[in-house]
Structures are given as C-alpha cells and as structure tokens.
C-alpha cells in the first residue's frame, strides 16, 4: 500500500482562514449549497502531501510531525489548499496566465501557494535554528563563557 501523508489541517482550519461561504463557493461541485466533503478532504490531503514533500528534503517525518503543531505550518497548508481550490474551478481557469504576469485577475487565492511555500521555508529554517540552539552545549566550535580574573563592576 502506498504511503499517504497525514492530513495536517481540517475543513474547520480552512473555514477559519477564509469563511464557510468561500469554502462552499470553491468546493460545491454538485450545486447543493454545501461544500462537498469528498472534495474538501481531497484538497486537504493534496495540500498536506504537497507541504510534507516540500519539507522532506530537510526533515524526517517525525520532525515534520512536530512542525505540524505550529500554527504557521497549518496556515501554510491552508494557503496551499486555497490555491489548489482555485486551480480546480473552471471559472478561474483563465486567471493562471495573469498570475504569472503579476496581475491577479479573478483568482484571489492564486498567490497563496507562494505564500505557503515561503512560510514553510521560514518555519523550517527557524526550526533548524532552534534545534541547533538546543544542542549548543555540545558544539565544540562555540566560544565558551569567558573567565574573568576580577569581578566586573555592575554585574
């Protein structure tokens, strides 16, 4: 059986990000006025897998699982899901060339994928920095605290 990335966000995370109305607008394929759960879950799964793949170059799955608790990570996955939602709608299909030229046209979430990628990149870098700081005592190249022969005034 093929590996399936865990869902890093929920439909409620998407609703909190944009609103139930917007989610319905993008995910109501049968026209009943309700976002289709299968569509929402498919987009959540794709955005989660995409985000995980983005980070797998630098982190293992355990570390990604720890990162997934960060609200910035959830926001980045939501941004990627919103971008995927816009791409799948026929009425927004003509906007993609405009996005590449910097004009957003009718596709309001087209820039979200870039935003999600940038957030994942920054979050990953900060996670690496914090990991290095935790292990700083073991790093022999760091300067050890200075030893003073006299007491310093004002300290």
mmCIF file of C-alpha atoms in Angstrom:
data_model
loop_
_atom_site.group_PDB
_atom_site.id
_atom_site.type_symbol
_atom_site.label_atom_id
_atom_site.label_comp_id
_atom_site.label_asym_id
_atom_site.label_seq_id
_atom_site.Cartn_x
_atom_site.Cartn_y
_atom_site.Cartn_z
ATOM 1 C CA UNK A 1 0.000 0.000 0.000
ATOM 2 C CA UNK A 2 1.291 3.455 -0.890
ATOM 3 C CA UNK A 3 2.230 5.988 1.751
ATOM 4 C CA UNK A 4 -0.415 8.635 2.401
ATOM 5 C CA UNK A 5 0.568 11.818 4.201
ATOM 6 C CA UNK A 6 -1.498 12.649 7.267
ATOM 7 C CA UNK A 7 -3.980 15.493 6.965
ATOM 8 C CA UNK A 8 -2.251 18.439 8.594
ATOM 9 C CA UNK A 9 -5.364 20.644 8.526
ATOM 10 C CA UNK A 10 -9.116 20.203 8.835
ATOM 11 C CA UNK A 11 -12.023 21.748 6.994
ATOM 12 C CA UNK A 12 -12.522 23.927 10.082
ATOM 13 C CA UNK A 13 -8.984 25.293 9.639
ATOM 14 C CA UNK A 14 -9.940 26.308 6.087
ATOM 15 C CA UNK A 15 -13.197 27.876 7.277
ATOM 16 C CA UNK A 16 -11.278 29.814 9.929
ATOM 17 C CA UNK A 17 -8.926 31.031 7.200
ATOM 18 C CA UNK A 18 -11.488 32.187 4.613
ATOM 19 C CA UNK A 19 -15.124 31.517 5.734
ATOM 20 C CA UNK A 20 -17.658 28.753 5.186
ATOM 21 C CA UNK A 21 -19.169 30.714 2.301
ATOM 22 C CA UNK A 22 -15.875 30.866 0.422
ATOM 23 C CA UNK A 23 -15.196 27.187 1.049
ATOM 24 C CA UNK A 24 -18.641 26.390 -0.348
ATOM 25 C CA UNK A 25 -18.059 28.598 -3.383
ATOM 26 C CA UNK A 26 -14.896 26.683 -4.264
ATOM 27 C CA UNK A 27 -15.945 23.151 -3.252
ATOM 28 C CA UNK A 28 -19.659 22.843 -4.075
ATOM 29 C CA UNK A 29 -19.436 20.751 -7.227
ATOM 30 C CA UNK A 30 -22.998 19.423 -7.128
ATOM 31 C CA UNK A 31 -24.614 22.842 -6.601
ATOM 32 C CA UNK A 32 -26.491 21.981 -3.408
ATOM 33 C CA UNK A 33 -25.137 24.994 -1.496
ATOM 34 C CA UNK A 34 -22.820 22.911 0.709
ATOM 35 C CA UNK A 35 -19.110 22.260 0.266
ATOM 36 C CA UNK A 36 -18.730 18.658 -0.869
ATOM 37 C CA UNK A 37 -16.877 16.785 1.911
ATOM 38 C CA UNK A 38 -15.071 14.490 -0.537
ATOM 39 C CA UNK A 39 -13.742 17.488 -2.477
ATOM 40 C CA UNK A 40 -12.624 19.270 0.689
ATOM 41 C CA UNK A 41 -10.892 16.136 2.000
ATOM 42 C CA UNK A 42 -9.163 15.556 -1.341
ATOM 43 C CA UNK A 43 -7.825 19.128 -1.337
ATOM 44 C CA UNK A 44 -6.730 18.870 2.303
ATOM 45 C CA UNK A 45 -4.923 15.625 1.538
ATOM 46 C CA UNK A 46 -3.223 17.066 -1.541
ATOM 47 C CA UNK A 47 -2.136 20.234 0.283
ATOM 48 C CA UNK A 48 -0.857 18.163 3.213
ATOM 49 C CA UNK A 49 1.122 15.866 0.917
ATOM 50 C CA UNK A 50 2.481 18.825 -1.011
ATOM 51 C CA UNK A 51 3.605 20.514 2.219
ATOM 52 C CA UNK A 52 5.192 17.335 3.522
ATOM 53 C CA UNK A 53 7.049 16.796 0.252
ATOM 54 C CA UNK A 54 8.330 20.366 0.411
ATOM 55 C CA UNK A 55 9.864 19.742 3.837
ATOM 56 C CA UNK A 56 11.125 16.172 3.324
ATOM 57 C CA UNK A 57 14.400 17.444 1.860
ATOM 58 C CA UNK A 58 15.356 18.829 5.257
ATOM 59 C CA UNK A 59 13.309 16.934 7.840
ATOM 60 C CA UNK A 60 12.225 13.406 8.599
ATOM 61 C CA UNK A 61 8.559 12.562 9.192
ATOM 62 C CA UNK A 62 8.905 12.781 12.982
ATOM 63 C CA UNK A 63 10.267 16.321 12.757
ATOM 64 C CA UNK A 64 7.559 17.308 10.279
ATOM 65 C CA UNK A 65 5.003 15.958 12.739
ATOM 66 C CA UNK A 66 6.459 18.253 15.400
ATOM 67 C CA UNK A 67 6.450 21.189 12.998
ATOM 68 C CA UNK A 68 2.808 20.458 12.153
ATOM 69 C CA UNK A 69 1.769 21.636 15.613
ATOM 70 C CA UNK A 70 2.882 25.174 14.768
ATOM 71 C CA UNK A 71 0.021 27.477 13.698
ATOM 72 C CA UNK A 72 2.249 28.878 10.939
ATOM 73 C CA UNK A 73 2.547 25.395 9.451
ATOM 74 C CA UNK A 74 -1.232 24.946 9.480
ATOM 75 C CA UNK A 75 -1.624 28.364 7.869
ATOM 76 C CA UNK A 76 0.840 27.445 5.124
ATOM 77 C CA UNK A 77 -1.020 24.202 4.395
ATOM 78 C CA UNK A 78 -4.298 26.168 4.286
ATOM 79 C CA UNK A 79 -2.760 28.633 1.830
ATOM 80 C CA UNK A 80 -1.665 25.789 -0.427
ATOM 81 C CA UNK A 81 -5.136 24.199 -0.214
ATOM 82 C CA UNK A 82 -6.751 27.521 -1.159
ATOM 83 C CA UNK A 83 -4.504 27.767 -4.179
ATOM 84 C CA UNK A 84 -5.462 24.234 -5.213
ATOM 85 C CA UNK A 85 -9.149 25.103 -4.781
ATOM 86 C CA UNK A 86 -8.880 27.981 -7.201
ATOM 87 C CA UNK A 87 -6.968 25.927 -9.754
ATOM 88 C CA UNK A 88 -9.696 23.292 -9.984
ATOM 89 C CA UNK A 89 -12.566 25.691 -10.699
ATOM 90 C CA UNK A 90 -13.316 26.285 -14.384
ATOM 91 C CA UNK A 91 -14.422 29.875 -13.791
ATOM 92 C CA UNK A 92 -10.939 30.697 -12.518
ATOM 93 C CA UNK A 93 -9.086 28.758 -15.220
ATOM 94 C CA UNK A 94 -8.179 31.791 -17.306
ATOM 95 C CA UNK A 95 -6.564 33.615 -14.424
ATOM 96 C CA UNK A 96 -3.397 31.497 -14.250
ATOM 97 C CA UNK A 97 -1.538 33.314 -17.084
ATOM 98 C CA UNK A 98 -2.358 36.619 -15.410
ATOM 99 C CA UNK A 99 -0.900 35.371 -12.145
ATOM 100 C CA UNK A 100 2.422 34.694 -13.794
ATOM 101 C CA UNK A 101 2.465 38.262 -15.042
ATOM 102 C CA UNK A 102 1.665 39.643 -11.605
ATOM 103 C CA UNK A 103 -1.982 40.547 -12.312
ATOM 104 C CA UNK A 104 -4.266 38.505 -10.119
ATOM 105 C CA UNK A 105 -7.425 38.759 -12.197
ATOM 106 C CA UNK A 106 -10.418 36.821 -10.857
ATOM 107 C CA UNK A 107 -8.400 34.245 -8.940
ATOM 108 C CA UNK A 108 -7.977 35.713 -5.455
ATOM 109 C CA UNK A 109 -6.060 32.809 -3.924
ATOM 110 C CA UNK A 110 -3.502 32.245 -6.662
ATOM 111 C CA UNK A 111 -0.694 33.846 -4.698
ATOM 112 C CA UNK A 112 -1.421 31.648 -1.687
ATOM 113 C CA UNK A 113 0.779 28.790 -2.884
ATOM 114 C CA UNK A 114 3.814 31.077 -2.983
ATOM 115 C CA UNK A 115 2.874 32.441 0.407
ATOM 116 C CA UNK A 116 2.533 28.903 1.773
ATOM 117 C CA UNK A 117 5.918 27.912 0.347
ATOM 118 C CA UNK A 118 7.604 30.963 1.858
ATOM 119 C CA UNK A 119 6.025 30.239 5.236
ATOM 120 C CA UNK A 120 7.147 26.600 5.146
ATOM 121 C CA UNK A 121 10.646 27.723 4.202
ATOM 122 C CA UNK A 122 10.869 30.255 7.042
ATOM 123 C CA UNK A 123 9.346 27.845 9.525
ATOM 124 C CA UNK A 124 11.769 25.108 8.513
ATOM 125 C CA UNK A 125 14.753 27.423 8.859
ATOM 126 C CA UNK A 126 13.626 28.633 12.280
ATOM 127 C CA UNK A 127 13.080 25.033 13.369
ATOM 128 C CA UNK A 128 16.613 24.166 12.306
ATOM 129 C CA UNK A 129 17.970 27.180 14.177
ATOM 130 C CA UNK A 130 16.105 26.270 17.344
ATOM 131 C CA UNK A 131 17.390 22.704 17.112
ATOM 132 C CA UNK A 132 20.948 23.964 16.801
ATOM 133 C CA UNK A 133 20.486 26.228 19.793
ATOM 134 C CA UNK A 134 19.201 23.344 21.909
ATOM 135 C CA UNK A 135 22.377 21.394 21.159
ATOM 136 C CA UNK A 136 24.723 24.377 21.502
ATOM 137 C CA UNK A 137 26.325 22.950 24.643
ATOM 138 C CA UNK A 138 27.629 20.060 22.577
ATOM 139 C CA UNK A 139 29.081 22.241 19.847
ATOM 140 C CA UNK A 140 32.843 22.393 20.439
ATOM 141 C CA UNK A 141 33.322 25.269 17.993
ATOM 142 C CA UNK A 142 31.309 27.685 20.131
ATOM 143 C CA UNK A 143 33.190 30.104 22.350
ATOM 144 C CA UNK A 144 32.867 29.088 25.981
ATOM 145 C CA UNK A 145 31.954 31.683 28.611
ATOM 146 C CA UNK A 146 34.844 33.996 29.341
ATOM 147 C CA UNK A 147 36.654 33.556 32.653
ATOM 148 C CA UNK A 148 37.483 36.858 34.321
ATOM 149 C CA UNK A 149 40.218 37.155 36.894
ATOM 150 C CA UNK A 150 38.489 40.087 38.579
ATOM 151 C CA UNK A 151 34.864 40.735 39.478
ATOM 152 C CA UNK A 152 33.235 43.032 36.921
ATOM 153 C CA UNK A 153 31.661 46.218 38.258
ATOM 154 C CA UNK A 154 27.918 46.456 37.696
ATOM 155 C CA UNK A 155 27.348 42.775 37.111
#
